[in-house]
């Protein structure tokens, strides 16, 4: 990022301050047991010298706040819908009670304009999560409603600072105004990419970090479409968790492939000297883009990555593979003739995709049949077969699953809630059906989700 403007530096500093206010030392601030979110429309500046109209957020005056909870502590969130349309909030990755999962009709009535809803839950897992609407999902997310949510570890691993990075694009023209949020011909393929890359709603932000300190970067890809490879350049940095679950061993912070909905926690050792800048890079097919810069400041704190305590693994039950039942899912084109039905949660007007040859008809009262029914406490292997030429990040609500094997590549044994299924790939993942309810199961490229690639799995007690 040559030629930093004064404005960018100022914005970066503002980013630093607000990130600090929202986070800072885990030990040095109290965690609120109750939170409030106001779903709002607003005008906000994303591109220099422009004001983007018609943005949407969980706050009336800026980006969605970073929510912080403590593992195992009960929390409540009062959501007030001040939009002109219905909405609902989903807590992506949290294994909580079905009634609090925030999926229209499947788990609750949409929160209509002017209404409120109180969510209450106790997060069982620590890590990096996020929250977003599940009603008129493409439009509301594309306009800004994607927020970071952090469940702090019961035991502090020893970072000097915690810095959430909400990574996403906006589809803006040069005048800073929204252009068409999607194109149908892209929705039928890989999805429609944004035009402006942001981190915490800032273009090219700069974060000032204490030289020689240890910082936990929480990368959260909240974009509606983009699958990308991320990298930290200019410092010692390790990936310590993916999708809120600690890795068995840290990996270098290079070529971290994240699809929409995925997260990576990175332990960063800030360089000792001012001038030794660090970059967060998004690698593209033919080039790369610097998304954010980190400037070391002050005298070195001389910390060492080996001083960090390893993260404690989350209490996700171990699958009993010897007694597992295999359930098959095929992700494909939509059979001919299905037209989407109108819904108060919106429709993109097309049906392109299907799961097990059925296209999801839209966010409607139903009742609909689950794609599969599982018995509480039993282990299942989900065999995910992609017969399309596009990749699909497959996401399951309410239950975490473990990657087992693929016909295309070596899979790391990660525990996750979102797995990128490559084109023509068949992937086996395993889970223990330990959370009763109807759990949404869909592609997290939102245009795919909203044009058929959605269903749900039932766990019956
Ligand atoms: Cu983050 Cu149903 O999704
Ligand atoms: Cu989810
Ligand atoms: Cu998809």
Short mmCIF file of C-alpha atoms and ligand atoms in Angstrom, two decimals:
data_model
loop_
_atom_site.label_atom_id
_atom_site.label_comp_id
_atom_site.label_asym_id
_atom_site.label_seq_id
_atom_site.Cartn_x
_atom_site.Cartn_y
_atom_site.Cartn_z
CA UNK A 1 0.00 0.00 0.00
CA UNK A 2 2.33 2.75 -1.17
CA UNK A 3 1.55 6.39 -0.34
CA UNK A 4 -0.63 6.17 2.74
CA UNK A 5 -2.80 9.24 2.84
CA UNK A 6 -3.19 11.23 6.03
CA UNK A 7 -6.84 10.24 6.10
CA UNK A 8 -6.02 6.54 5.98
CA UNK A 9 -3.61 6.91 8.87
CA UNK A 10 -6.22 8.81 10.84
CA UNK A 11 -8.87 6.22 10.08
CA UNK A 12 -6.46 3.49 11.09
CA UNK A 13 -5.85 5.18 14.39
CA UNK A 14 -9.55 5.49 14.96
CA UNK A 15 -9.82 1.80 14.17
CA UNK A 16 -7.16 1.07 16.73
CA UNK A 17 -8.96 3.01 19.41
CA UNK A 18 -12.35 1.51 18.78
CA UNK A 19 -10.92 -2.00 18.53
CA UNK A 20 -9.21 -1.39 21.84
CA UNK A 21 -12.37 -0.09 23.45
CA UNK A 22 -14.19 -3.18 22.23
CA UNK A 23 -11.49 -5.54 23.35
CA UNK A 24 -8.18 -4.84 25.00
CA UNK A 25 -6.85 -7.20 27.61
CA UNK A 26 -9.19 -10.03 28.30
CA UNK A 27 -8.51 -9.66 31.99
CA UNK A 28 -8.89 -5.91 32.20
CA UNK A 29 -12.53 -5.32 31.44
CA UNK A 30 -15.81 -6.71 32.63
CA UNK A 31 -17.98 -8.66 30.21
CA UNK A 32 -21.56 -7.55 30.10
CA UNK A 33 -24.08 -10.31 30.66
CA UNK A 34 -26.64 -8.50 28.56
CA UNK A 35 -26.33 -6.78 25.23
CA UNK A 36 -28.57 -4.75 22.97
CA UNK A 37 -28.53 -4.55 19.19
CA UNK A 38 -30.54 -2.11 17.11
CA UNK A 39 -31.02 -3.17 13.52
CA UNK A 40 -30.79 0.11 11.65
CA UNK A 41 -30.44 1.73 8.27
CA UNK A 42 -27.77 4.39 8.08
CA UNK A 43 -25.55 6.43 5.83
CA UNK A 44 -21.84 5.90 6.36
CA UNK A 45 -18.59 6.72 4.59
CA UNK A 46 -16.77 3.70 3.16
CA UNK A 47 -14.93 5.25 0.19
CA UNK A 48 -13.06 8.53 0.75
CA UNK A 49 -15.13 11.69 0.18
CA UNK A 50 -18.38 9.77 -0.32
CA UNK A 51 -21.24 8.77 1.93
CA UNK A 52 -22.86 5.42 1.16
CA UNK A 53 -26.62 5.60 1.51
CA UNK A 54 -28.79 2.69 2.50
CA UNK A 55 -26.29 0.80 4.60
CA UNK A 56 -27.61 -1.53 7.30
CA UNK A 57 -26.08 -2.37 10.64
CA UNK A 58 -26.77 -3.65 14.14
CA UNK A 59 -26.10 -0.14 15.40
CA UNK A 60 -27.67 3.18 14.38
CA UNK A 61 -24.34 4.95 13.91
CA UNK A 62 -21.63 2.64 12.64
CA UNK A 63 -20.44 -0.89 12.01
CA UNK A 64 -21.95 -3.81 13.93
CA UNK A 65 -20.43 -3.88 17.43
CA UNK A 66 -18.06 -6.67 18.44
CA UNK A 67 -20.00 -8.78 20.94
CA UNK A 68 -18.03 -10.46 23.70
CA UNK A 69 -19.23 -13.29 25.89
CA UNK A 70 -17.54 -15.59 28.33
CA UNK A 71 -17.56 -19.34 27.74
CA UNK A 72 -20.21 -21.00 29.93
CA UNK A 73 -21.82 -17.73 31.06
CA UNK A 74 -25.48 -17.09 30.36
CA UNK A 75 -26.06 -14.03 28.22
CA UNK A 76 -29.01 -12.17 26.75
CA UNK A 77 -29.21 -9.98 23.67
CA UNK A 78 -32.15 -7.67 23.08
CA UNK A 79 -32.60 -7.13 19.36
CA UNK A 80 -34.77 -4.26 18.20
CA UNK A 81 -35.67 -4.13 14.54
CA UNK A 82 -35.66 -0.52 13.36
CA UNK A 83 -35.41 -1.53 9.69
CA UNK A 84 -38.39 -1.11 7.37
CA UNK A 85 -38.52 -4.86 6.87
CA UNK A 86 -38.52 -8.12 8.80
CA UNK A 87 -35.30 -9.70 10.02
CA UNK A 88 -33.91 -12.26 12.44
CA UNK A 89 -30.44 -12.82 13.93
CA UNK A 90 -28.40 -16.00 13.65
CA UNK A 91 -25.32 -16.62 15.85
CA UNK A 92 -23.04 -18.41 13.43
CA UNK A 93 -21.12 -21.30 15.00
CA UNK A 94 -22.71 -21.22 18.45
CA UNK A 95 -24.02 -24.61 19.58
CA UNK A 96 -27.02 -23.28 21.45
CA UNK A 97 -30.69 -24.21 21.88
CA UNK A 98 -32.63 -24.45 18.61
CA UNK A 99 -35.19 -21.81 19.67
CA UNK A 100 -32.36 -19.20 19.85
CA UNK A 101 -30.78 -20.08 16.48
CA UNK A 102 -32.46 -17.31 14.51
CA UNK A 103 -33.81 -18.99 11.38
CA UNK A 104 -37.18 -17.71 10.12
CA UNK A 105 -40.08 -20.16 10.67
CA UNK A 106 -37.71 -23.08 11.34
CA UNK A 107 -36.88 -21.72 14.81
CA UNK A 108 -38.84 -18.48 15.28
CA UNK A 109 -41.19 -16.03 13.64
CA UNK A 110 -39.26 -13.29 11.81
CA UNK A 111 -38.83 -10.11 13.89
CA UNK A 112 -41.07 -7.72 12.01
CA UNK A 113 -40.26 -4.04 11.50
CA UNK A 114 -40.62 -2.21 14.80
CA UNK A 115 -40.59 -5.38 16.91
CA UNK A 116 -38.03 -6.75 19.36
CA UNK A 117 -36.85 -10.20 20.36
CA UNK A 118 -34.72 -11.32 23.28
CA UNK A 119 -32.13 -14.02 22.58
CA UNK A 120 -30.80 -15.89 25.60
CA UNK A 121 -28.10 -18.53 25.53
CA UNK A 122 -25.00 -19.93 27.22
CA UNK A 123 -22.14 -20.35 24.74
CA UNK A 124 -20.55 -23.77 25.34
CA UNK A 125 -17.46 -23.12 23.18
CA UNK A 126 -14.80 -20.42 23.26
CA UNK A 127 -13.50 -18.82 20.08
CA UNK A 128 -14.27 -16.50 17.22
CA UNK A 129 -17.82 -16.44 15.87
CA UNK A 130 -20.06 -13.99 14.07
CA UNK A 131 -23.66 -12.94 13.74
CA UNK A 132 -25.86 -11.99 10.81
CA UNK A 133 -29.49 -11.88 9.66
CA UNK A 134 -31.19 -14.97 8.20
CA UNK A 135 -34.06 -13.06 6.56
CA UNK A 136 -33.67 -11.13 3.31
CA UNK A 137 -30.17 -12.41 3.94
CA UNK A 138 -28.41 -11.30 0.77
CA UNK A 139 -29.62 -7.73 0.91
CA UNK A 140 -29.23 -7.21 4.66
CA UNK A 141 -25.76 -8.75 4.76
CA UNK A 142 -24.61 -7.03 1.56
CA UNK A 143 -25.63 -3.69 3.08
CA UNK A 144 -23.52 -4.27 6.16
CA UNK A 145 -25.20 -6.55 8.71
CA UNK A 146 -22.32 -8.88 9.54
CA UNK A 147 -20.80 -8.62 13.02
CA UNK A 148 -18.02 -10.33 14.95
CA UNK A 149 -18.79 -12.22 18.13
CA UNK A 150 -16.15 -13.49 20.53
CA UNK A 151 -16.50 -16.05 23.27
CA UNK A 152 -13.54 -15.55 25.57
CA UNK A 153 -11.60 -18.51 26.85
CA UNK A 154 -12.18 -19.48 30.46
CA UNK A 155 -8.39 -19.30 30.83
CA UNK A 156 -6.53 -16.30 29.35
CA UNK A 157 -3.89 -17.56 26.88
CA UNK A 158 -1.68 -14.52 27.55
CA UNK A 159 -2.06 -12.12 24.62
CA UNK A 160 -1.33 -8.42 25.08
CA UNK A 161 -4.16 -7.51 22.80
CA UNK A 162 -7.13 -8.99 20.97
CA UNK A 163 -7.94 -7.53 17.55
CA UNK A 164 -11.02 -8.70 15.64
CA UNK A 165 -10.86 -8.15 11.87
CA UNK A 166 -14.22 -8.23 10.12
CA UNK A 167 -13.23 -8.93 6.50
CA UNK A 168 -15.77 -8.29 3.76
CA UNK A 169 -16.47 -6.52 0.51
CA UNK A 170 -19.14 -4.05 -0.45
CA UNK A 171 -20.58 -3.67 -3.95
CA UNK A 172 -20.13 0.04 -4.47
CA UNK A 173 -19.69 2.22 -7.52
CA UNK A 174 -17.07 4.99 -7.69
CA UNK A 175 -19.60 7.39 -6.16
CA UNK A 176 -19.73 5.21 -3.05
CA UNK A 177 -23.32 4.07 -3.70
CA UNK A 178 -24.50 0.47 -3.81
CA UNK A 179 -24.73 -1.07 -7.26
CA UNK A 180 -26.84 -4.16 -8.00
CA UNK A 181 -26.25 -6.48 -5.05
CA UNK A 182 -26.00 -9.53 -7.29
CA UNK A 183 -26.18 -10.63 -10.92
CA UNK A 184 -28.34 -13.63 -11.75
CA UNK A 185 -25.77 -15.14 -14.10
CA UNK A 186 -23.21 -15.07 -11.25
CA UNK A 187 -25.68 -16.46 -8.73
CA UNK A 188 -25.95 -19.48 -11.05
CA UNK A 189 -22.16 -19.82 -10.94
CA UNK A 190 -19.65 -18.79 -8.27
CA UNK A 191 -21.58 -15.81 -6.90
CA UNK A 192 -21.22 -12.06 -7.34
CA UNK A 193 -18.09 -10.48 -5.86
CA UNK A 194 -17.97 -7.09 -4.18
CA UNK A 195 -15.98 -4.17 -5.55
CA UNK A 196 -14.47 -2.67 -2.37
CA UNK A 197 -12.49 -4.69 0.19
CA UNK A 198 -12.82 -3.63 3.81
CA UNK A 199 -11.66 -4.61 7.26
CA UNK A 200 -13.92 -3.39 10.07
CA UNK A 201 -15.71 -1.27 7.42
CA UNK A 202 -12.45 0.55 6.64
CA UNK A 203 -10.58 0.58 3.35
CA UNK A 204 -6.82 0.06 3.85
CA UNK A 205 -6.86 0.45 7.64
CA UNK A 206 -3.68 0.79 9.66
CA UNK A 207 -3.51 -0.62 13.19
CA UNK A 208 -0.81 0.57 15.53
CA UNK A 209 0.42 -2.23 17.76
CA UNK A 210 2.93 -2.24 20.61
CA UNK A 211 6.32 -3.31 19.25
CA UNK A 212 7.35 -6.77 20.36
CA UNK A 213 3.90 -7.58 21.79
CA UNK A 214 1.69 -10.64 21.21
CA UNK A 215 -1.58 -9.94 19.43
CA UNK A 216 -4.47 -12.28 18.74
CA UNK A 217 -5.80 -11.42 15.29
CA UNK A 218 -9.27 -12.79 14.73
CA UNK A 219 -9.92 -12.99 11.00
CA UNK A 220 -13.62 -13.33 10.28
CA UNK A 221 -14.73 -13.61 6.66
CA UNK A 222 -18.24 -12.21 6.72
CA UNK A 223 -18.46 -11.58 2.98
CA UNK A 224 -21.47 -12.96 1.12
CA UNK A 225 -19.39 -14.55 -1.67
CA UNK A 226 -15.61 -14.40 -1.57
CA UNK A 227 -13.48 -17.49 -1.02
CA UNK A 228 -9.88 -16.38 -0.54
CA UNK A 229 -6.41 -17.25 0.71
CA UNK A 230 -5.08 -14.99 3.45
CA UNK A 231 -1.55 -14.45 4.66
CA UNK A 232 0.40 -12.43 7.25
CA UNK A 233 3.54 -10.91 5.80
CA UNK A 234 6.39 -9.30 7.73
CA UNK A 235 6.11 -10.99 11.12
CA UNK A 236 6.17 -14.28 12.94
CA UNK A 237 2.56 -15.46 12.96
CA UNK A 238 0.77 -18.76 13.56
CA UNK A 239 -2.77 -19.93 12.97
CA UNK A 240 -3.97 -21.27 16.33
CA UNK A 241 -7.66 -21.88 15.63
CA UNK A 242 -9.98 -22.30 12.65
CA UNK A 243 -13.74 -21.76 12.92
CA UNK A 244 -13.44 -21.27 16.70
CA UNK A 245 -11.77 -24.61 17.33
CA UNK A 246 -8.08 -24.75 18.36
CA UNK A 247 -5.76 -26.56 15.94
CA UNK A 248 -3.92 -29.63 17.23
CA UNK A 249 -0.66 -27.80 16.33
CA UNK A 250 -0.19 -24.21 15.13
CA UNK A 251 0.28 -23.66 11.39
CA UNK A 252 2.21 -20.88 9.64
CA UNK A 253 -0.05 -17.94 8.75
CA UNK A 254 0.36 -18.53 4.99
CA UNK A 255 -2.25 -19.57 2.44
CA UNK A 256 -5.11 -19.71 4.94
CA UNK A 257 -8.09 -20.54 2.73
CA UNK A 258 -11.27 -19.10 4.20
CA UNK A 259 -14.71 -19.14 2.61
CA UNK A 260 -17.72 -17.04 3.62
CA UNK A 261 -18.48 -17.70 7.27
CA UNK A 262 -15.06 -19.02 8.24
CA UNK A 263 -12.66 -17.68 10.85
CA UNK A 264 -8.94 -17.96 11.61
CA UNK A 265 -7.32 -16.96 14.90
CA UNK A 266 -3.72 -15.89 14.44
CA UNK A 267 -1.05 -15.41 17.10
CA UNK A 268 1.03 -12.48 15.86
CA UNK A 269 4.37 -11.44 17.30
CA UNK A 270 4.68 -7.75 16.43
CA UNK A 271 8.19 -6.85 15.14
CA UNK A 272 10.56 -5.02 17.50
CA UNK A 273 11.18 -1.87 15.49
CA UNK A 274 9.05 0.94 14.14
CA UNK A 275 9.16 0.78 10.34
CA UNK A 276 8.98 -3.03 10.25
CA UNK A 277 5.39 -3.06 9.04
CA UNK A 278 3.19 -6.13 8.89
CA UNK A 279 0.49 -6.77 6.26
CA UNK A 280 -2.64 -8.84 6.03
CA UNK A 281 -2.79 -10.02 2.44
CA UNK A 282 -5.59 -11.46 0.35
CA UNK A 283 -4.10 -13.55 -2.43
CA UNK A 284 -5.99 -13.56 -5.68
CA UNK A 285 -5.53 -15.67 -8.77
CA UNK A 286 -3.18 -13.30 -10.54
CA UNK A 287 -2.24 -10.75 -7.91
CA UNK A 288 -2.66 -9.92 -4.28
CA UNK A 289 -4.16 -7.16 -2.24
CA UNK A 290 -3.07 -5.69 1.08
CA UNK A 291 -6.22 -5.58 3.24
CA UNK A 292 -4.72 -4.03 6.37
CA UNK A 293 -1.38 -2.89 7.77
CA UNK A 294 0.00 -3.15 11.27
CA UNK A 295 2.63 -0.65 12.45
CA UNK A 296 4.87 -1.49 15.43
CA UNK A 297 5.02 1.43 17.88
CA UNK A 298 7.22 2.23 20.88
CA UNK A 299 9.95 0.29 22.63
CA UNK A 300 9.78 -3.47 22.16
CA UNK A 301 7.88 -5.48 24.77
CA UNK A 302 10.17 -8.40 23.82
CA UNK A 303 7.49 -11.03 24.12
CA UNK A 304 7.86 -14.51 22.65
CA UNK A 305 5.13 -16.61 20.99
CA UNK A 306 6.21 -19.53 23.18
CA UNK A 307 4.93 -17.65 26.23
CA UNK A 308 1.33 -18.22 25.08
CA UNK A 309 -0.65 -20.98 26.71
CA UNK A 310 -2.17 -23.35 24.17
CA UNK A 311 -5.91 -22.86 23.68
CA UNK A 312 -8.16 -25.34 25.45
CA UNK A 313 -10.18 -27.48 23.07
CA UNK A 314 -13.95 -27.01 23.05
CA UNK A 315 -16.27 -29.64 24.56
CA UNK A 316 -17.37 -31.02 21.17
CA UNK A 317 -18.19 -34.74 21.55
CA UNK A 318 -15.89 -37.21 19.82
CA UNK A 319 -17.68 -39.10 16.98
CA UNK A 320 -18.02 -42.85 17.50
CA UNK A 321 -16.99 -43.80 13.96
CA UNK A 322 -17.34 -47.54 14.55
CA UNK A 323 -21.10 -47.08 15.02
CA UNK A 324 -21.78 -44.28 12.59
CA UNK A 325 -24.60 -44.18 10.08
CA UNK A 326 -23.79 -42.63 6.69
CA UNK A 327 -26.15 -39.95 5.33
CA UNK A 328 -25.68 -38.86 1.73
CA UNK A 329 -26.15 -35.38 0.35
CA UNK A 330 -25.74 -34.27 -3.23
CA UNK A 331 -25.36 -30.61 -4.06
CA UNK A 332 -26.44 -29.92 -7.60
CA UNK A 333 -28.35 -27.85 -10.07
CA UNK A 334 -32.00 -27.26 -9.50
CA UNK A 335 -34.41 -29.58 -11.25
CA UNK A 336 -36.49 -27.75 -13.88
CA UNK A 337 -39.69 -25.99 -13.06
CA UNK A 338 -39.26 -24.81 -9.49
CA UNK A 339 -40.18 -21.18 -9.03
CA UNK A 340 -39.30 -19.46 -5.75
CA UNK A 341 -42.21 -18.31 -3.65
CA UNK A 342 -42.53 -14.79 -2.26
CA UNK A 343 -41.69 -14.41 1.43
CA UNK A 344 -41.44 -11.57 3.92
CA UNK A 345 -37.78 -12.60 4.11
CA UNK A 346 -37.29 -11.84 0.42
CA UNK A 347 -36.48 -13.91 -2.64
CA UNK A 348 -33.90 -13.38 -5.35
CA UNK A 349 -36.46 -14.53 -7.91
CA UNK A 350 -34.51 -17.55 -9.17
CA UNK A 351 -33.91 -21.15 -8.28
CA UNK A 352 -30.60 -22.50 -9.51
CA UNK A 353 -29.44 -24.99 -6.87
CA UNK A 354 -30.60 -27.99 -4.93
CA UNK A 355 -29.70 -30.44 -2.16
CA UNK A 356 -30.70 -34.06 -2.86
CA UNK A 357 -32.48 -32.78 -6.00
CA UNK A 358 -34.75 -30.47 -4.00
CA UNK A 359 -34.50 -26.71 -4.20
CA UNK A 360 -35.40 -24.84 -1.02
CA UNK A 361 -38.62 -22.96 -1.82
CA UNK A 362 -37.77 -19.90 0.28
CA UNK A 363 -38.17 -18.68 3.86
CA UNK A 364 -41.77 -19.77 4.33
CA UNK A 365 -43.91 -21.06 7.18
CA UNK A 366 -43.81 -24.62 5.83
CA UNK A 367 -43.89 -27.20 7.30
CA UNK A 368 -41.12 -28.71 5.21
CA UNK A 369 -39.44 -32.09 5.42
CA UNK A 370 -35.91 -32.35 6.75
CA UNK A 371 -33.22 -33.63 4.38
CA UNK A 372 -32.42 -36.24 7.03
CA UNK A 373 -33.43 -37.13 10.57
CA UNK A 374 -30.82 -38.05 13.16
CA UNK A 375 -31.23 -39.60 16.59
CA UNK A 376 -30.03 -37.70 19.61
CA UNK A 377 -26.63 -38.90 20.81
CA UNK A 378 -25.81 -41.01 17.74
CA UNK A 379 -22.81 -40.49 15.43
CA UNK A 380 -23.39 -39.76 11.74
CA UNK A 381 -21.10 -39.45 8.77
CA UNK A 382 -22.40 -36.86 6.32
CA UNK A 383 -21.20 -37.70 2.82
CA UNK A 384 -21.22 -34.39 0.97
CA UNK A 385 -21.05 -34.76 -2.81
CA UNK A 386 -20.69 -31.72 -5.01
CA UNK A 387 -21.68 -32.45 -8.60
CA UNK A 388 -21.43 -28.81 -9.68
CA UNK A 389 -18.47 -26.97 -11.25
CA UNK A 390 -18.45 -24.44 -8.36
CA UNK A 391 -17.17 -24.62 -4.81
CA UNK A 392 -19.69 -24.43 -1.96
CA UNK A 393 -18.94 -23.60 1.68
CA UNK A 394 -21.38 -25.96 3.38
CA UNK A 395 -22.59 -24.77 6.77
CA UNK A 396 -24.55 -26.60 9.45
CA UNK A 397 -26.23 -24.85 12.36
CA UNK A 398 -26.26 -26.09 15.94
CA UNK A 399 -23.71 -28.89 15.72
CA UNK A 400 -19.97 -28.93 14.94
CA UNK A 401 -18.53 -31.61 12.71
CA UNK A 402 -15.12 -33.11 12.06
CA UNK A 403 -13.50 -33.34 8.63
CA UNK A 404 -12.71 -36.98 7.79
CA UNK A 405 -11.74 -37.53 4.17
CA UNK A 406 -12.09 -36.33 0.59
CA UNK A 407 -11.74 -37.91 -2.83
CA UNK A 408 -9.67 -34.92 -3.94
CA UNK A 409 -7.20 -34.01 -1.20
CA UNK A 410 -5.72 -34.66 2.20
CA UNK A 411 -8.02 -33.13 4.82
CA UNK A 412 -6.77 -31.84 8.16
CA UNK A 413 -8.83 -33.27 11.07
CA UNK A 414 -10.41 -29.88 11.83
CA UNK A 415 -13.62 -29.44 13.79
CA UNK A 416 -15.81 -26.82 12.15
CA UNK A 417 -19.28 -25.57 11.27
CA UNK A 418 -18.45 -24.57 7.66
CA UNK A 419 -16.46 -26.65 5.18
CA UNK A 420 -15.49 -25.61 1.67
CA UNK A 421 -16.61 -28.35 -0.70
CA UNK A 422 -14.61 -28.09 -3.91
CA UNK A 423 -16.12 -28.67 -7.32
CA UNK A 424 -16.70 -32.39 -7.99
CA UNK A 425 -15.49 -33.20 -4.48
CA UNK A 426 -16.98 -35.80 -2.15
CA UNK A 427 -16.15 -35.12 1.47
CA UNK A 428 -17.01 -37.16 4.55
CA UNK A 429 -17.53 -35.33 7.82
CA UNK A 430 -18.61 -36.77 11.16
CA UNK A 431 -20.73 -35.46 13.99
CA UNK A 432 -22.48 -36.53 17.14
CA UNK A 433 -26.13 -35.48 16.95
CA UNK A 434 -26.12 -33.98 20.44
CA UNK A 435 -28.36 -30.93 20.00
CA UNK A 436 -32.07 -31.55 19.33
CA UNK A 437 -33.97 -29.43 16.82
CA UNK A 438 -34.26 -28.46 13.17
CA UNK A 439 -30.90 -27.15 12.01
CA UNK A 440 -30.42 -25.13 8.84
CA UNK A 441 -27.94 -26.68 6.40
CA UNK A 442 -26.90 -24.53 3.48
CA UNK A 443 -24.23 -23.05 1.28
CA UNK A 444 -22.78 -19.84 2.74
CA UNK A 445 -22.42 -18.16 -0.64
CA UNK A 446 -25.61 -16.26 0.09
CA UNK A 447 -26.76 -16.15 -3.53
CA UNK A 448 -26.61 -19.95 -3.56
CA UNK A 449 -28.36 -20.18 -0.20
CA UNK A 450 -31.13 -17.91 -1.47
CA UNK A 451 -31.55 -19.69 -4.83
CA UNK A 452 -32.11 -23.21 -3.60
CA UNK A 453 -28.98 -24.52 -1.88
CA UNK A 454 -30.63 -24.75 1.55
CA UNK A 455 -32.34 -27.37 3.64
CA UNK A 456 -32.34 -28.57 7.22
CA UNK A 457 -31.40 -31.59 9.30
CA UNK A 458 -33.57 -32.76 12.16
CA UNK A 459 -32.17 -34.13 15.41
CA UNK A 460 -34.89 -36.01 17.23
CA UNK A 461 -34.75 -36.74 20.93
CU1 LIG B 1 -23.88 -18.06 8.98
CU2 LIG B 1 -27.28 -20.14 8.29
O1 LIG B 1 -25.59 -19.12 8.58
CU1 LIG B 2 -24.87 -20.63 11.17
CU1 LIG B 3 -22.69 -22.56 -2.94
#
